């Protein structure tokens, strides 16, 4: 019986979300953007985007009821997607949705507010 409990416990631990969240610093993203074309996704609201954004970003509001459909129409699953919002909280939600559907996601640490303060 004790081995059954151990097996069941291990099963749930390994079948949980094995995808760890990956972050990139503002400094590293800036270097990456200067070297190559990447998929950069801004998941903020239109009002936030009107106040500034990172050049080359594609925009899909996380609060849009068709977020996944709109995002997947713009993105290539075979390439990593760099995601940002204002502070990284919504990026984590977007990351969960996209990762569950086969995308490799990297989140900008600190979001746009961090980007803006360092650029």
mmCIF file of C-alpha atoms in Angstrom:
data_model
loop_
_atom_site.group_PDB
_atom_site.id
_atom_site.type_symbol
_atom_site.label_atom_id
_atom_site.label_comp_id
_atom_site.label_asym_id
_atom_site.label_seq_id
_atom_site.Cartn_x
_atom_site.Cartn_y
_atom_site.Cartn_z
ATOM 1 C CA UNK A 1 0.000 0.000 0.000
ATOM 2 C CA UNK A 2 2.782 2.421 0.855
ATOM 3 C CA UNK A 3 4.334 1.852 -2.601
ATOM 4 C CA UNK A 4 1.007 2.606 -4.252
ATOM 5 C CA UNK A 5 0.770 5.930 -2.399
ATOM 6 C CA UNK A 6 4.365 6.759 -3.383
ATOM 7 C CA UNK A 7 3.647 5.911 -7.044
ATOM 8 C CA UNK A 8 0.462 7.992 -7.105
ATOM 9 C CA UNK A 9 2.273 10.925 -5.452
ATOM 10 C CA UNK A 10 5.097 10.780 -7.992
ATOM 11 C CA UNK A 11 2.585 10.521 -10.837
ATOM 12 C CA UNK A 12 0.883 13.777 -9.828
ATOM 13 C CA UNK A 13 4.177 15.580 -9.282
ATOM 14 C CA UNK A 14 5.524 14.601 -12.692
ATOM 15 C CA UNK A 15 2.240 15.163 -14.502
ATOM 16 C CA UNK A 16 1.849 18.682 -13.150
ATOM 17 C CA UNK A 17 3.042 21.700 -15.067
ATOM 18 C CA UNK A 18 6.545 20.579 -16.009
ATOM 19 C CA UNK A 19 7.027 23.717 -18.082
ATOM 20 C CA UNK A 20 9.089 26.180 -16.089
ATOM 21 C CA UNK A 21 8.656 29.861 -16.785
ATOM 22 C CA UNK A 22 11.631 31.363 -18.586
ATOM 23 C CA UNK A 23 12.501 35.038 -18.215
ATOM 24 C CA UNK A 24 14.788 37.389 -20.115
ATOM 25 C CA UNK A 25 16.269 40.590 -18.712
ATOM 26 C CA UNK A 26 15.786 43.990 -20.347
ATOM 27 C CA UNK A 27 19.509 44.085 -21.125
ATOM 28 C CA UNK A 28 19.497 40.663 -22.803
ATOM 29 C CA UNK A 29 16.337 41.416 -24.779
ATOM 30 C CA UNK A 30 17.833 44.662 -26.022
ATOM 31 C CA UNK A 31 20.942 42.810 -27.251
ATOM 32 C CA UNK A 32 18.786 40.126 -28.877
ATOM 33 C CA UNK A 33 16.616 42.704 -30.646
ATOM 34 C CA UNK A 34 19.724 44.379 -32.070
ATOM 35 C CA UNK A 35 20.995 41.094 -33.528
ATOM 36 C CA UNK A 36 17.983 39.286 -34.917
ATOM 37 C CA UNK A 37 14.296 39.411 -35.715
ATOM 38 C CA UNK A 38 12.306 37.746 -32.952
ATOM 39 C CA UNK A 39 8.642 37.181 -32.179
ATOM 40 C CA UNK A 40 7.818 39.824 -29.593
ATOM 41 C CA UNK A 41 4.278 39.864 -28.242
ATOM 42 C CA UNK A 42 2.811 42.730 -26.206
ATOM 43 C CA UNK A 43 -0.296 41.564 -24.313
ATOM 44 C CA UNK A 44 -1.240 44.942 -22.802
ATOM 45 C CA UNK A 45 -4.421 46.899 -23.464
ATOM 46 C CA UNK A 46 -4.676 49.399 -26.338
ATOM 47 C CA UNK A 47 -4.661 52.234 -23.791
ATOM 48 C CA UNK A 48 -1.351 51.033 -22.351
ATOM 49 C CA UNK A 49 0.162 50.536 -25.799
ATOM 50 C CA UNK A 50 -0.768 54.135 -26.714
ATOM 51 C CA UNK A 51 1.616 55.246 -23.954
ATOM 52 C CA UNK A 52 4.551 53.444 -25.578
ATOM 53 C CA UNK A 53 5.772 50.045 -26.671
ATOM 54 C CA UNK A 54 8.845 48.153 -27.786
ATOM 55 C CA UNK A 55 9.560 48.608 -31.483
ATOM 56 C CA UNK A 56 8.707 45.517 -33.606
ATOM 57 C CA UNK A 57 6.215 44.137 -31.057
ATOM 58 C CA UNK A 58 2.987 42.554 -32.189
ATOM 59 C CA UNK A 59 -0.062 43.366 -30.102
ATOM 60 C CA UNK A 60 -2.803 41.101 -28.749
ATOM 61 C CA UNK A 61 -4.731 42.211 -25.673
ATOM 62 C CA UNK A 62 -4.758 39.384 -23.117
ATOM 63 C CA UNK A 63 -8.250 40.494 -22.043
ATOM 64 C CA UNK A 64 -9.640 39.928 -25.545
ATOM 65 C CA UNK A 65 -11.998 36.916 -25.441
ATOM 66 C CA UNK A 66 -10.279 35.639 -28.606
ATOM 67 C CA UNK A 67 -6.763 36.114 -27.252
ATOM 68 C CA UNK A 68 -5.458 32.668 -28.193
ATOM 69 C CA UNK A 69 -6.936 32.701 -31.695
ATOM 70 C CA UNK A 70 -5.558 36.165 -32.441
ATOM 71 C CA UNK A 71 -2.140 35.427 -30.957
ATOM 72 C CA UNK A 72 -1.734 32.087 -32.709
ATOM 73 C CA UNK A 73 -2.678 33.679 -36.038
ATOM 74 C CA UNK A 74 0.299 36.053 -35.666
ATOM 75 C CA UNK A 75 2.866 33.642 -34.252
ATOM 76 C CA UNK A 76 5.009 30.751 -35.467
ATOM 77 C CA UNK A 77 5.038 27.787 -33.050
ATOM 78 C CA UNK A 78 8.427 26.669 -34.313
ATOM 79 C CA UNK A 79 10.109 29.809 -32.912
ATOM 80 C CA UNK A 80 10.252 31.177 -29.367
ATOM 81 C CA UNK A 81 7.865 33.975 -28.446
ATOM 82 C CA UNK A 82 9.023 36.792 -26.172
ATOM 83 C CA UNK A 83 6.057 38.139 -24.209
ATOM 84 C CA UNK A 84 5.615 41.286 -22.170
ATOM 85 C CA UNK A 85 2.919 43.270 -20.415
ATOM 86 C CA UNK A 86 3.327 46.148 -17.998
ATOM 87 C CA UNK A 87 4.942 44.326 -15.052
ATOM 88 C CA UNK A 88 5.036 40.597 -16.035
ATOM 89 C CA UNK A 89 1.827 39.479 -14.304
ATOM 90 C CA UNK A 90 -0.328 39.212 -17.427
ATOM 91 C CA UNK A 91 2.656 37.803 -19.299
ATOM 92 C CA UNK A 92 2.517 34.794 -16.983
ATOM 93 C CA UNK A 93 -1.160 34.255 -17.825
ATOM 94 C CA UNK A 94 -0.468 34.623 -21.534
ATOM 95 C CA UNK A 95 2.491 32.270 -21.187
ATOM 96 C CA UNK A 96 0.292 29.599 -19.613
ATOM 97 C CA UNK A 97 -2.269 29.811 -22.422
ATOM 98 C CA UNK A 98 0.335 29.762 -25.189
ATOM 99 C CA UNK A 99 2.546 27.094 -23.594
ATOM 100 C CA UNK A 100 -0.428 24.763 -23.177
ATOM 101 C CA UNK A 101 -0.931 25.103 -26.925
ATOM 102 C CA UNK A 102 2.622 24.262 -27.946
ATOM 103 C CA UNK A 103 4.434 27.624 -27.934
ATOM 104 C CA UNK A 104 7.848 28.197 -26.311
ATOM 105 C CA UNK A 105 7.492 31.379 -24.247
ATOM 106 C CA UNK A 106 10.075 33.702 -22.726
ATOM 107 C CA UNK A 107 8.823 36.551 -20.521
ATOM 108 C CA UNK A 108 10.413 39.982 -20.276
ATOM 109 C CA UNK A 109 11.353 40.309 -16.617
ATOM 110 C CA UNK A 110 9.632 43.352 -15.125
ATOM 111 C CA UNK A 111 7.623 44.002 -18.289
ATOM 112 C CA UNK A 112 7.363 47.252 -20.189
ATOM 113 C CA UNK A 113 7.741 49.384 -17.065
ATOM 114 C CA UNK A 114 11.193 47.846 -16.543
ATOM 115 C CA UNK A 115 12.037 48.294 -20.233
ATOM 116 C CA UNK A 116 10.981 51.946 -20.128
ATOM 117 C CA UNK A 117 12.994 52.711 -16.980
ATOM 118 C CA UNK A 118 16.162 51.218 -18.502
ATOM 119 C CA UNK A 119 15.909 52.681 -22.009
#
